[in-house]
Amino acid sequence: MKGRRVNGPVFGMLLAVATLLSGLQSGSAWAVSAEEAIIQRIAPVGDVCLVGDDACAAAAAPVAAGGGARGGEEVYQAVCFGCHGTGAAGAPKLGDAGAWTARLDEKGYDTLVQNAINGINLMPPKGTCVACSDEEIESAVKHIIDNSK
């Protein structure tokens, strides 16, 4: 039987695989660090924190720079503009006096505020701003109406 010759790159690759496999023995430092790396790679990128959940006490809701509630214009720019500034999904736009006057006449101010807080049609509750208080949402509604006359 004639000996078979393995070329250099293939032999080097086989040697590297054998060395790697020998280092994967249970308890080896490499195996532990590889397992930790995998755990870190597949870990969730964040947590869901619901308002009132005591486990989320460390997560602070965004507030105005002075530490109080945000004003209507600030909330509008941060949360509402995406739809009410562009008319996305049929949202009435800021400045559209006809659309807002009709809504005010038909539903009234309190209903508009409640719709903004609870959601209506394609608008999700609070426009997805889970960190916004009801007062901040009302302030944003007032800002939109005041600037749509």
Coordinates of C-alpha atoms in Angstrom, one line a residue:
M1 CA 0.0 0.0 0.0
K2 CA 1.4 3.3 -1.0
G3 CA 1.3 6.2 1.4
R4 CA -1.0 9.0 0.6
R5 CA 0.4 12.5 0.7
V6 CA -1.6 15.4 2.1
N7 CA -0.8 18.8 0.7
G8 CA 0.3 21.6 3.1
P9 CA -2.9 23.7 3.3
V10 CA -5.1 20.7 3.9
F11 CA -2.8 19.3 6.5
G12 CA -2.7 22.7 8.3
M13 CA -6.5 23.0 8.2
L14 CA -6.9 19.5 9.7
L15 CA -4.4 20.3 12.4
A16 CA -6.2 23.5 13.2
V17 CA -9.5 21.6 13.5
A18 CA -8.0 18.9 15.7
T19 CA -6.5 21.6 18.0
L20 CA -9.8 23.4 18.2
L21 CA -11.7 20.2 19.0
S22 CA -9.3 19.3 21.7
G23 CA -9.8 22.7 23.3
L24 CA -13.6 22.2 23.3
Q25 CA -13.4 19.8 26.1
S26 CA -15.9 20.5 28.9
G27 CA -14.6 23.0 31.4
S28 CA -11.9 24.5 29.2
A29 CA -11.5 28.2 29.3
W30 CA -12.2 28.5 25.6
A31 CA -15.5 26.5 25.8
V32 CA -16.7 28.7 28.7
S33 CA -15.9 31.9 26.9
A34 CA -17.5 30.7 23.6
E35 CA -20.7 29.7 25.6
E36 CA -20.8 33.2 27.2
A37 CA -20.3 34.8 23.8
I38 CA -23.2 32.8 22.4
I39 CA -25.4 33.7 25.4
Q40 CA -24.6 37.4 24.9
R41 CA -25.3 37.2 21.1
I42 CA -28.8 35.7 21.6
A43 CA -29.8 37.7 24.6
P44 CA -32.8 40.0 24.2
V45 CA -31.9 43.6 23.2
G46 CA -34.3 45.1 25.7
D47 CA -37.1 44.6 28.1
V48 CA -40.8 45.7 28.0
C49 CA -41.6 47.9 30.9
L50 CA -45.3 48.7 31.5
V51 CA -46.3 51.8 33.5
G52 CA -47.0 50.8 37.1
D53 CA -44.8 47.7 37.0
D54 CA -42.7 47.9 40.2
A55 CA -39.9 45.9 38.5
C56 CA -39.4 48.8 36.2
A57 CA -38.8 51.4 38.9
A58 CA -35.4 52.1 37.5
A59 CA -36.7 53.0 34.1
A60 CA -37.6 56.7 34.2
A61 CA -40.2 58.1 31.8
P62 CA -39.0 60.8 29.6
V63 CA -39.8 64.3 31.0
A64 CA -39.1 67.8 30.1
A65 CA -35.6 69.2 30.7
G66 CA -36.9 71.0 33.8
G67 CA -38.1 67.7 35.3
G68 CA -41.9 68.3 34.8
A69 CA -44.4 67.2 32.3
R70 CA -43.6 68.0 28.6
G71 CA -45.5 70.7 26.9
G72 CA -47.9 70.1 24.0
E73 CA -45.5 71.2 21.3
E74 CA -42.7 69.0 22.7
V75 CA -45.0 66.0 22.8
Y76 CA -46.4 66.7 19.3
Q77 CA -42.9 67.0 17.9
A78 CA -41.7 63.8 19.6
V79 CA -44.7 61.6 19.2
C80 CA -47.5 63.0 17.0
F81 CA -45.7 64.6 14.1
G82 CA -45.0 61.3 12.3
C83 CA -48.7 61.0 11.4
H84 CA -50.3 64.4 12.1
G85 CA -47.5 66.3 10.4
T86 CA -47.6 64.2 7.3
G87 CA -51.2 62.9 7.1
A88 CA -50.0 59.3 7.3
A89 CA -52.7 56.7 7.6
G90 CA -55.3 59.4 7.1
A91 CA -54.5 61.3 10.2
P92 CA -55.7 64.9 10.2
K93 CA -52.7 67.2 9.7
L94 CA -51.7 70.0 12.0
G95 CA -52.9 73.2 10.5
D96 CA -55.8 71.7 8.6
A97 CA -58.5 73.9 10.1
G98 CA -61.3 72.2 8.2
A99 CA -60.5 68.7 9.5
W100 CA -60.0 69.8 13.1
T101 CA -63.0 72.1 13.2
A102 CA -65.3 69.3 11.9
R103 CA -63.9 66.9 14.5
L104 CA -64.4 69.4 17.3
D105 CA -68.0 70.2 16.1
E106 CA -68.9 66.5 15.7
K107 CA -67.2 65.0 18.7
G108 CA -66.2 67.7 21.1
Y109 CA -62.9 68.4 22.7
D110 CA -63.2 65.8 25.5
T111 CA -63.9 63.0 23.0
L112 CA -60.9 64.1 20.9
V113 CA -58.7 63.9 24.0
Q114 CA -60.1 60.5 25.0
N115 CA -59.6 59.2 21.4
A116 CA -55.9 60.3 21.5
I117 CA -55.4 58.6 24.9
N118 CA -57.3 55.4 24.1
G119 CA -56.7 55.2 20.3
I120 CA -59.1 55.4 17.4
N121 CA -59.1 53.8 13.9
L122 CA -55.5 53.4 12.9
M123 CA -54.2 55.6 15.7
P124 CA -52.8 53.4 18.6
P125 CA -53.4 54.5 22.2
K126 CA -51.3 57.6 23.0
G127 CA -49.8 57.4 19.5
T128 CA -47.6 54.6 21.0
C129 CA -46.1 56.9 23.6
V130 CA -46.4 54.6 26.6
A131 CA -44.2 57.1 28.6
C132 CA -46.7 60.0 28.0
S133 CA -49.1 60.9 30.8
D134 CA -52.8 61.6 29.9
E135 CA -52.1 65.2 30.7
E136 CA -49.2 65.3 28.2
I137 CA -51.4 63.8 25.5
E138 CA -54.2 66.3 26.2
S139 CA -51.6 69.1 26.0
A140 CA -50.5 67.7 22.5
V141 CA -54.2 67.7 21.4
K142 CA -54.6 71.2 22.6
H143 CA -51.4 72.2 20.7
I144 CA -52.7 70.6 17.5
I145 CA -56.1 72.3 17.8
D146 CA -54.7 75.7 18.7
N147 CA -52.4 75.5 15.6
S148 CA -55.2 74.3 13.3
K149 CA -57.6 77.3 13.4

